């Protein structure tokens, strides 16, 4: 059964964004990710969009599908990657190789949690990095996932989740702003 929050969100998707509904249903029905991988990616992606209605609806749904430690870990990934994505993307975009040798001096405490494996954290980091556009982080976390035996198809599915959640937030926030 679908959560009321997501049902309400679906009902607000404008007719011009019908493809968004189709893609949302498709990524939520994936068999390439287990439920924790999927809903952790959806939650971390929603937080990254900063869209209040999307965050609220996804959090309500994730609460029904994830253990509390997975919810906490997905939120921690979104928070940490908000920091890292800006820093590492900026160092890369400056284009001066000398910056690459400077230490980041940014702490990272969430790599795994009881009940949440490192591969899940890496997958959620890929989703967040896709939304923020940090190529350095995308490459690093994808390499970690592939090294852990995660298939390219599963990584691609995480990217689809991020794209759909981001598009949902962009569309709904644009509609709210034009009301």
PDB file of N, CA, C and O in Angstrom, residues 3-72:
ATOM      1  N   UNK A   3       1.966   5.109   0.720  1.00  0.00           N
ATOM      2  CA  UNK A   3       1.805   6.051   1.809  1.00  0.00           C
ATOM      3  C   UNK A   3       0.964   7.240   1.354  1.00  0.00           C
ATOM      4  O   UNK A   3       1.063   7.681   0.212  1.00  0.00           O
ATOM      5  N   UNK A   4       0.165   7.752   2.255  1.00  0.00           N
ATOM      6  CA  UNK A   4      -0.695   8.900   1.949  1.00  0.00           C
ATOM      7  C   UNK A   4       0.137  10.091   1.473  1.00  0.00           C
ATOM      8  O   UNK A   4      -0.251  10.799   0.553  1.00  0.00           O
ATOM      9  N   UNK A   5       1.303  10.309   2.065  1.00  0.00           N
ATOM     10  CA  UNK A   5       2.148  11.427   1.657  1.00  0.00           C
ATOM     11  C   UNK A   5       2.554  11.345   0.198  1.00  0.00           C
ATOM     12  O   UNK A   5       2.471  12.328  -0.534  1.00  0.00           O
ATOM     13  N   UNK A   6       2.967  10.172  -0.229  1.00  0.00           N
ATOM     14  CA  UNK A   6       3.347  10.007  -1.636  1.00  0.00           C
ATOM     15  C   UNK A   6       2.137  10.068  -2.552  1.00  0.00           C
ATOM     16  O   UNK A   6       2.227  10.581  -3.663  1.00  0.00           O
ATOM     17  N   UNK A   7       1.015   9.561  -2.096  1.00  0.00           N
ATOM     18  CA  UNK A   7      -0.213   9.642  -2.904  1.00  0.00           C
ATOM     19  C   UNK A   7      -0.606  11.107  -3.108  1.00  0.00           C
ATOM     20  O   UNK A   7      -0.986  11.505  -4.207  1.00  0.00           O
ATOM     21  N   UNK A   8      -0.527  11.878  -2.055  1.00  0.00           N
ATOM     22  CA  UNK A   8      -0.846  13.303  -2.157  1.00  0.00           C
ATOM     23  C   UNK A   8       0.123  13.998  -3.103  1.00  0.00           C
ATOM     24  O   UNK A   8      -0.272  14.808  -3.935  1.00  0.00           O
ATOM     25  N   UNK A   9       1.398  13.649  -2.989  1.00  0.00           N
ATOM     26  CA  UNK A   9       2.411  14.227  -3.872  1.00  0.00           C
ATOM     27  C   UNK A   9       2.132  13.853  -5.329  1.00  0.00           C
ATOM     28  O   UNK A   9       2.183  14.708  -6.208  1.00  0.00           O
ATOM     29  N   UNK A  10       1.817  12.600  -5.568  1.00  0.00           N
ATOM     30  CA  UNK A  10       1.500  12.151  -6.929  1.00  0.00           C
ATOM     31  C   UNK A  10       0.334  12.956  -7.510  1.00  0.00           C
ATOM     32  O   UNK A  10       0.337  13.299  -8.686  1.00  0.00           O
ATOM     33  N   UNK A  11      -0.648  13.215  -6.670  1.00  0.00           N
ATOM     34  CA  UNK A  11      -1.844  13.943  -7.127  1.00  0.00           C
ATOM     35  C   UNK A  11      -1.534  15.386  -7.502  1.00  0.00           C
ATOM     36  O   UNK A  11      -2.295  16.006  -8.252  1.00  0.00           O
ATOM     37  N   UNK A  12      -0.432  15.926  -7.021  1.00  0.00           N
ATOM     38  CA  UNK A  12      -0.078  17.318  -7.325  1.00  0.00           C
ATOM     39  C   UNK A  12       0.830  17.449  -8.543  1.00  0.00           C
ATOM     40  O   UNK A  12       1.134  18.563  -8.962  1.00  0.00           O
ATOM     41  N   UNK A  13       1.251  16.334  -9.101  1.00  0.00           N
ATOM     42  CA  UNK A  13       2.102  16.390 -10.293  1.00  0.00           C
ATOM     43  C   UNK A  13       1.247  16.870 -11.465  1.00  0.00           C
ATOM     44  O   UNK A  13       0.220  16.271 -11.780  1.00  0.00           O
ATOM     45  N   UNK A  14       1.652  17.953 -12.109  1.00  0.00           N
ATOM     46  CA  UNK A  14       0.837  18.510 -13.199  1.00  0.00           C
ATOM     47  C   UNK A  14       0.807  17.578 -14.415  1.00  0.00           C
ATOM     48  O   UNK A  14       1.702  16.755 -14.617  1.00  0.00           O
ATOM     49  N   UNK A  15      -0.209  17.742 -15.238  1.00  0.00           N
ATOM     50  CA  UNK A  15      -0.398  16.860 -16.394  1.00  0.00           C
ATOM     51  C   UNK A  15       0.783  16.927 -17.369  1.00  0.00           C
ATOM     52  O   UNK A  15       1.106  15.927 -18.003  1.00  0.00           O
ATOM     53  N   UNK A  16       1.446  18.083 -17.473  1.00  0.00           N
ATOM     54  CA  UNK A  16       2.577  18.173 -18.398  1.00  0.00           C
ATOM     55  C   UNK A  16       3.760  17.314 -17.946  1.00  0.00           C
ATOM     56  O   UNK A  16       4.661  17.036 -18.723  1.00  0.00           O
ATOM     57  N   UNK A  17       3.747  16.890 -16.675  1.00  0.00           N
ATOM     58  CA  UNK A  17       4.848  16.083 -16.135  1.00  0.00           C
ATOM     59  C   UNK A  17       4.437  14.618 -15.960  1.00  0.00           C
ATOM     60  O   UNK A  17       4.916  13.933 -15.063  1.00  0.00           O
ATOM     61  N   UNK A  18       3.560  14.145 -16.830  1.00  0.00           N
ATOM     62  CA  UNK A  18       3.088  12.762 -16.758  1.00  0.00           C
ATOM     63  C   UNK A  18       4.244  11.762 -16.794  1.00  0.00           C
ATOM     64  O   UNK A  18       4.216  10.734 -16.126  1.00  0.00           O
ATOM     65  N   UNK A  19       5.287  12.070 -17.554  1.00  0.00           N
ATOM     66  CA  UNK A  19       6.460  11.191 -17.603  1.00  0.00           C
ATOM     67  C   UNK A  19       7.073  11.017 -16.220  1.00  0.00           C
ATOM     68  O   UNK A  19       7.621   9.963 -15.902  1.00  0.00           O
ATOM     69  N   UNK A  20       6.986  12.045 -15.427  1.00  0.00           N
ATOM     70  CA  UNK A  20       7.520  11.985 -14.065  1.00  0.00           C
ATOM     71  C   UNK A  20       6.788  10.926 -13.239  1.00  0.00           C
ATOM     72  O   UNK A  20       7.420  10.160 -12.507  1.00  0.00           O
ATOM     73  N   UNK A  21       5.475  10.872 -13.353  1.00  0.00           N
ATOM     74  CA  UNK A  21       4.693   9.841 -12.656  1.00  0.00           C
ATOM     75  C   UNK A  21       5.112   8.439 -13.077  1.00  0.00           C
ATOM     76  O   UNK A  21       5.293   7.556 -12.239  1.00  0.00           O
ATOM     77  N   UNK A  22       5.261   8.255 -14.366  1.00  0.00           N
ATOM     78  CA  UNK A  22       5.651   6.947 -14.894  1.00  0.00           C
ATOM     79  C   UNK A  22       7.023   6.554 -14.360  1.00  0.00           C
ATOM     80  O   UNK A  22       7.228   5.419 -13.908  1.00  0.00           O
ATOM     81  N   UNK A  23       7.952   7.494 -14.375  1.00  0.00           N
ATOM     82  CA  UNK A  23       9.306   7.203 -13.904  1.00  0.00           C
ATOM     83  C   UNK A  23       9.370   7.028 -12.393  1.00  0.00           C
ATOM     84  O   UNK A  23      10.135   6.200 -11.893  1.00  0.00           O
ATOM     85  N   UNK A  24       8.565   7.780 -11.653  1.00  0.00           N
ATOM     86  CA  UNK A  24       8.510   7.606 -10.205  1.00  0.00           C
ATOM     87  C   UNK A  24       8.042   6.195  -9.870  1.00  0.00           C
ATOM     88  O   UNK A  24       8.660   5.490  -9.061  1.00  0.00           O
ATOM     89  N   UNK A  25       6.958   5.774 -10.484  1.00  0.00           N
ATOM     90  CA  UNK A  25       6.453   4.414 -10.244  1.00  0.00           C
ATOM     91  C   UNK A  25       7.489   3.365 -10.641  1.00  0.00           C
ATOM     92  O   UNK A  25       7.660   2.357  -9.954  1.00  0.00           O
ATOM     93  N   UNK A  26       8.195   3.612 -11.720  1.00  0.00           N
ATOM     94  CA  UNK A  26       9.199   2.666 -12.198  1.00  0.00           C
ATOM     95  C   UNK A  26      10.355   2.520 -11.212  1.00  0.00           C
ATOM     96  O   UNK A  26      10.748   1.403 -10.876  1.00  0.00           O
ATOM     97  N   UNK A  27      10.912   3.628 -10.730  1.00  0.00           N
ATOM     98  CA  UNK A  27      12.051   3.508  -9.811  1.00  0.00           C
ATOM     99  C   UNK A  27      11.622   2.950  -8.454  1.00  0.00           C
ATOM    100  O   UNK A  27      12.400   2.249  -7.806  1.00  0.00           O
ATOM    101  N   UNK A  28      10.406   3.228  -8.037  1.00  0.00           N
ATOM    102  CA  UNK A  28       9.956   2.700  -6.746  1.00  0.00           C
ATOM    103  C   UNK A  28       9.640   1.205  -6.813  1.00  0.00           C
ATOM    104  O   UNK A  28       9.547   0.547  -5.777  1.00  0.00           O
ATOM    105  N   UNK A  29       9.506   0.677  -8.021  1.00  0.00           N
ATOM    106  CA  UNK A  29       9.217  -0.744  -8.201  1.00  0.00           C
ATOM    107  C   UNK A  29      10.453  -1.532  -8.633  1.00  0.00           C
ATOM    108  O   UNK A  29      10.335  -2.698  -9.008  1.00  0.00           O
ATOM    109  N   UNK A  30      11.619  -0.946  -8.556  1.00  0.00           N
ATOM    110  CA  UNK A  30      12.830  -1.601  -9.044  1.00  0.00           C
ATOM    111  C   UNK A  30      13.119  -2.902  -8.300  1.00  0.00           C
ATOM    112  O   UNK A  30      12.831  -3.030  -7.116  1.00  0.00           O
ATOM    113  N   UNK A  31      13.723  -3.829  -9.022  1.00  0.00           N
ATOM    114  CA  UNK A  31      14.202  -5.044  -8.378  1.00  0.00           C
ATOM    115  C   UNK A  31      15.736  -5.087  -8.387  1.00  0.00           C
ATOM    116  O   UNK A  31      16.334  -6.072  -7.995  1.00  0.00           O
ATOM    117  N   UNK A  32      16.346  -4.004  -8.809  1.00  0.00           N
ATOM    118  CA  UNK A  32      17.808  -3.933  -8.838  1.00  0.00           C
ATOM    119  C   UNK A  32      18.403  -3.506  -7.488  1.00  0.00           C
ATOM    120  O   UNK A  32      19.588  -3.703  -7.246  1.00  0.00           O
ATOM    121  N   UNK A  33      17.577  -2.906  -6.641  1.00  0.00           N
ATOM    122  CA  UNK A  33      18.018  -2.467  -5.318  1.00  0.00           C
ATOM    123  C   UNK A  33      17.109  -3.106  -4.277  1.00  0.00           C
ATOM    124  O   UNK A  33      15.917  -3.267  -4.523  1.00  0.00           O
ATOM    125  N   UNK A  34      17.678  -3.453  -3.118  1.00  0.00           N
ATOM    126  CA  UNK A  34      16.795  -3.935  -2.065  1.00  0.00           C
ATOM    127  C   UNK A  34      16.088  -2.727  -1.436  1.00  0.00           C
ATOM    128  O   UNK A  34      16.402  -1.575  -1.755  1.00  0.00           O
ATOM    129  N   UNK A  35      15.131  -2.989  -0.580  1.00  0.00           N
ATOM    130  CA  UNK A  35      14.307  -1.904  -0.041  1.00  0.00           C
ATOM    131  C   UNK A  35      15.134  -0.856   0.705  1.00  0.00           C
ATOM    132  O   UNK A  35      14.893   0.341   0.568  1.00  0.00           O
ATOM    133  N   UNK A  36      16.122  -1.288   1.466  1.00  0.00           N
ATOM    134  CA  UNK A  36      16.946  -0.325   2.199  1.00  0.00           C
ATOM    135  C   UNK A  36      17.783   0.524   1.244  1.00  0.00           C
ATOM    136  O   UNK A  36      17.884   1.737   1.424  1.00  0.00           O
ATOM    137  N   UNK A  37      18.386  -0.100   0.248  1.00  0.00           N
ATOM    138  CA  UNK A  37      19.164   0.666  -0.728  1.00  0.00           C
ATOM    139  C   UNK A  37      18.276   1.681  -1.430  1.00  0.00           C
ATOM    140  O   UNK A  37      18.649   2.842  -1.584  1.00  0.00           O
ATOM    141  N   UNK A  38      17.100   1.230  -1.867  1.00  0.00           N
ATOM    142  CA  UNK A  38      16.177   2.096  -2.597  1.00  0.00           C
ATOM    143  C   UNK A  38      15.702   3.256  -1.742  1.00  0.00           C
ATOM    144  O   UNK A  38      15.856   4.422  -2.124  1.00  0.00           O
ATOM    145  N   UNK A  39      15.116   2.956  -0.596  1.00  0.00           N
ATOM    146  CA  UNK A  39      14.505   4.023   0.203  1.00  0.00           C
ATOM    147  C   UNK A  39      15.527   4.918   0.882  1.00  0.00           C
ATOM    148  O   UNK A  39      15.274   6.101   1.105  1.00  0.00           O
ATOM    149  N   UNK A  40      16.727   4.394   1.146  1.00  0.00           N
ATOM    150  CA  UNK A  40      17.800   5.264   1.625  1.00  0.00           C
ATOM    151  C   UNK A  40      18.212   6.247   0.541  1.00  0.00           C
ATOM    152  O   UNK A  40      18.436   7.432   0.807  1.00  0.00           O
ATOM    153  N   UNK A  41      18.283   5.768  -0.701  1.00  0.00           N
ATOM    154  CA  UNK A  41      18.621   6.644  -1.832  1.00  0.00           C
ATOM    155  C   UNK A  41      17.523   7.671  -2.065  1.00  0.00           C
ATOM    156  O   UNK A  41      17.798   8.854  -2.329  1.00  0.00           O
ATOM    157  N   UNK A  42      16.263   7.244  -1.965  1.00  0.00           N
ATOM    158  CA  UNK A  42      15.144   8.173  -2.141  1.00  0.00           C
ATOM    159  C   UNK A  42      15.180   9.241  -1.057  1.00  0.00           C
ATOM    160  O   UNK A  42      15.039  10.439  -1.336  1.00  0.00           O
ATOM    161  N   UNK A  43      15.390   8.833   0.199  1.00  0.00           N
ATOM    162  CA  UNK A  43      15.407   9.788   1.299  1.00  0.00           C
ATOM    163  C   UNK A  43      16.589  10.748   1.208  1.00  0.00           C
ATOM    164  O   UNK A  43      16.420  11.966   1.339  1.00  0.00           O
ATOM    165  N   UNK A  44      17.787  10.233   0.968  1.00  0.00           N
ATOM    166  CA  UNK A  44      18.962  11.108   0.841  1.00  0.00           C
ATOM    167  C   UNK A  44      18.791  12.070  -0.338  1.00  0.00           C
ATOM    168  O   UNK A  44      19.136  13.252  -0.242  1.00  0.00           O
ATOM    169  N   UNK A  45      18.217  11.575  -1.429  1.00  0.00           N
ATOM    170  CA  UNK A  45      17.971  12.433  -2.590  1.00  0.00           C
ATOM    171  C   UNK A  45      16.952  13.514  -2.270  1.00  0.00           C
ATOM    172  O   UNK A  45      17.138  14.686  -2.624  1.00  0.00           O
ATOM    173  N   UNK A  46      15.871  13.136  -1.587  1.00  0.00           N
ATOM    174  CA  UNK A  46      14.843  14.120  -1.224  1.00  0.00           C
ATOM    175  C   UNK A  46      15.441  15.224  -0.361  1.00  0.00           C
ATOM    176  O   UNK A  46      15.188  16.414  -0.596  1.00  0.00           O
ATOM    177  N   UNK A  47      16.236  14.847   0.618  1.00  0.00           N
ATOM    178  CA  UNK A  47      16.858  15.858   1.474  1.00  0.00           C
ATOM    179  C   UNK A  47      17.757  16.789   0.660  1.00  0.00           C
ATOM    180  O   UNK A  47      17.798  17.992   0.915  1.00  0.00           O
ATOM    181  N   UNK A  48      18.431  16.238  -0.312  1.00  0.00           N
ATOM    182  CA  UNK A  48      19.346  17.034  -1.133  1.00  0.00           C
ATOM    183  C   UNK A  48      18.602  18.045  -1.993  1.00  0.00           C
ATOM    184  O   UNK A  48      19.124  19.122  -2.278  1.00  0.00           O
ATOM    185  N   UNK A  49      17.360  17.741  -2.368  1.00  0.00           N
ATOM    186  CA  UNK A  49      16.586  18.675  -3.197  1.00  0.00           C
ATOM    187  C   UNK A  49      16.141  19.909  -2.427  1.00  0.00           C
ATOM    188  O   UNK A  49      15.810  20.917  -3.035  1.00  0.00           O
ATOM    189  N   UNK A  50      16.079  19.801  -1.102  1.00  0.00           N
ATOM    190  CA  UNK A  50      15.616  20.885  -0.220  1.00  0.00           C
ATOM    191  C   UNK A  50      14.140  21.222  -0.402  1.00  0.00           C
ATOM    192  O   UNK A  50      13.661  22.240   0.086  1.00  0.00           O
ATOM    193  N   UNK A  51      13.400  20.403  -1.102  1.00  0.00           N
ATOM    194  CA  UNK A  51      11.978  20.642  -1.344  1.00  0.00           C
ATOM    195  C   UNK A  51      11.168  20.128  -0.154  1.00  0.00           C
ATOM    196  O   UNK A  51      11.111  18.918   0.090  1.00  0.00           O
ATOM    197  N   UNK A  52      10.541  21.042   0.560  1.00  0.00           N
ATOM    198  CA  UNK A  52       9.810  20.672   1.774  1.00  0.00           C
ATOM    199  C   UNK A  52       8.735  19.616   1.516  1.00  0.00           C
ATOM    200  O   UNK A  52       8.680  18.604   2.222  1.00  0.00           O
ATOM    201  N   UNK A  53       7.858  19.794   0.507  1.00  0.00           N
ATOM    202  CA  UNK A  53       6.830  18.757   0.327  1.00  0.00           C
ATOM    203  C   UNK A  53       7.410  17.394  -0.047  1.00  0.00           C
ATOM    204  O   UNK A  53       6.908  16.360   0.386  1.00  0.00           O
ATOM    205  N   UNK A  54       8.464  17.381  -0.827  1.00  0.00           N
ATOM    206  CA  UNK A  54       9.082  16.121  -1.220  1.00  0.00           C
ATOM    207  C   UNK A  54       9.756  15.473  -0.007  1.00  0.00           C
ATOM    208  O   UNK A  54       9.595  14.271   0.234  1.00  0.00           O
ATOM    209  N   UNK A  55      10.467  16.250   0.774  1.00  0.00           N
ATOM    210  CA  UNK A  55      11.117  15.711   1.978  1.00  0.00           C
ATOM    211  C   UNK A  55      10.072  15.143   2.929  1.00  0.00           C
ATOM    212  O   UNK A  55      10.229  14.037   3.452  1.00  0.00           O
ATOM    213  N   UNK A  56       8.990  15.863   3.142  1.00  0.00           N
ATOM    214  CA  UNK A  56       7.952  15.386   4.068  1.00  0.00           C
ATOM    215  C   UNK A  56       7.315  14.086   3.585  1.00  0.00           C
ATOM    216  O   UNK A  56       7.149  13.143   4.357  1.00  0.00           O
ATOM    217  N   UNK A  57       6.950  14.038   2.327  1.00  0.00           N
ATOM    218  CA  UNK A  57       6.295  12.833   1.790  1.00  0.00           C
ATOM    219  C   UNK A  57       7.241  11.640   1.797  1.00  0.00           C
ATOM    220  O   UNK A  57       6.854  10.529   2.187  1.00  0.00           O
ATOM    221  N   UNK A  58       8.471  11.853   1.382  1.00  0.00           N
ATOM    222  CA  UNK A  58       9.435  10.755   1.330  1.00  0.00           C
ATOM    223  C   UNK A  58       9.794  10.289   2.744  1.00  0.00           C
ATOM    224  O   UNK A  58       9.900   9.083   2.993  1.00  0.00           O
ATOM    225  N   UNK A  59       9.964  11.213   3.664  1.00  0.00           N
ATOM    226  CA  UNK A  59      10.278  10.826   5.043  1.00  0.00           C
ATOM    227  C   UNK A  59       9.159   9.981   5.629  1.00  0.00           C
ATOM    228  O   UNK A  59       9.414   8.972   6.296  1.00  0.00           O
ATOM    229  N   UNK A  60       7.917  10.355   5.375  1.00  0.00           N
ATOM    230  CA  UNK A  60       6.783   9.569   5.867  1.00  0.00           C
ATOM    231  C   UNK A  60       6.815   8.155   5.291  1.00  0.00           C
ATOM    232  O   UNK A  60       6.610   7.170   6.010  1.00  0.00           O
ATOM    233  N   UNK A  61       7.085   8.050   4.016  1.00  0.00           N
ATOM    234  CA  UNK A  61       7.147   6.737   3.370  1.00  0.00           C
ATOM    235  C   UNK A  61       8.354   5.953   3.862  1.00  0.00           C
ATOM    236  O   UNK A  61       8.261   4.757   4.149  1.00  0.00           O
ATOM    237  N   UNK A  62       9.496   6.601   3.960  1.00  0.00           N
ATOM    238  CA  UNK A  62      10.719   5.919   4.401  1.00  0.00           C
ATOM    239  C   UNK A  62      10.576   5.401   5.827  1.00  0.00           C
ATOM    240  O   UNK A  62      11.099   4.326   6.158  1.00  0.00           O
ATOM    241  N   UNK A  63       9.864   6.128   6.657  1.00  0.00           N
ATOM    242  CA  UNK A  63       9.644   5.699   8.041  1.00  0.00           C
ATOM    243  C   UNK A  63       8.900   4.371   8.086  1.00  0.00           C
ATOM    244  O   UNK A  63       9.134   3.554   8.985  1.00  0.00           O
ATOM    245  N   UNK A  64       8.036   4.129   7.116  1.00  0.00           N
ATOM    246  CA  UNK A  64       7.311   2.856   7.036  1.00  0.00           C
ATOM    247  C   UNK A  64       8.163   1.738   6.441  1.00  0.00           C
ATOM    248  O   UNK A  64       7.808   0.570   6.557  1.00  0.00           O
ATOM    249  N   UNK A  65       9.262   2.086   5.774  1.00  0.00           N
ATOM    250  CA  UNK A  65      10.022   1.089   5.022  1.00  0.00           C
ATOM    251  C   UNK A  65      11.429   0.835   5.546  1.00  0.00           C
ATOM    252  O   UNK A  65      12.051  -0.163   5.176  1.00  0.00           O
ATOM    253  N   UNK A  66      11.959   1.762   6.338  1.00  0.00           N
ATOM    254  CA  UNK A  66      13.332   1.641   6.820  1.00  0.00           C
ATOM    255  C   UNK A  66      13.373   1.575   8.345  1.00  0.00           C
ATOM    256  O   UNK A  66      12.536   2.160   9.021  1.00  0.00           O
ATOM    257  N   UNK A  67      14.387   0.913   8.852  1.00  0.00           N
ATOM    258  CA  UNK A  67      14.639   0.908  10.292  1.00  0.00           C
ATOM    259  C   UNK A  67      15.159   2.290  10.679  1.00  0.00           C
ATOM    260  O   UNK A  67      15.751   2.997   9.849  1.00  0.00           O
ATOM    261  N   UNK A  68      14.964   2.684  11.917  1.00  0.00           N
ATOM    262  CA  UNK A  68      15.431   4.009  12.352  1.00  0.00           C
ATOM    263  C   UNK A  68      16.906   4.266  12.074  1.00  0.00           C
ATOM    264  O   UNK A  68      17.284   5.375  11.690  1.00  0.00           O
ATOM    265  N   UNK A  69      17.757   3.253  12.229  1.00  0.00           N
ATOM    266  CA  UNK A  69      19.188   3.465  11.985  1.00  0.00           C
ATOM    267  C   UNK A  69      19.468   3.737  10.509  1.00  0.00           C
ATOM    268  O   UNK A  69      20.395   4.488  10.172  1.00  0.00           O
ATOM    269  N   UNK A  70      18.672   3.166   9.602  1.00  0.00           N
ATOM    270  CA  UNK A  70      18.849   3.433   8.174  1.00  0.00           C
ATOM    271  C   UNK A  70      18.373   4.844   7.829  1.00  0.00           C
ATOM    272  O   UNK A  70      18.994   5.534   7.013  1.00  0.00           O
ATOM    273  N   UNK A  71      17.291   5.282   8.448  1.00  0.00           N
ATOM    274  CA  UNK A  71      16.817   6.655   8.231  1.00  0.00           C
ATOM    275  C   UNK A  71      17.879   7.642   8.702  1.00  0.00           C
ATOM    276  O   UNK A  71      18.220   8.589   7.987  1.00  0.00           O
ATOM    277  N   UNK A  72      18.406   7.403   9.883  1.00  0.00           N
ATOM    278  CA  UNK A  72      19.450   8.280  10.427  1.00  0.00           C
ATOM    279  C   UNK A  72      20.681   8.290   9.526  1.00  0.00           C
ATOM    280  O   UNK A  72      21.270   9.342   9.262  1.00  0.00           O
TER     281      UNK A  72
END
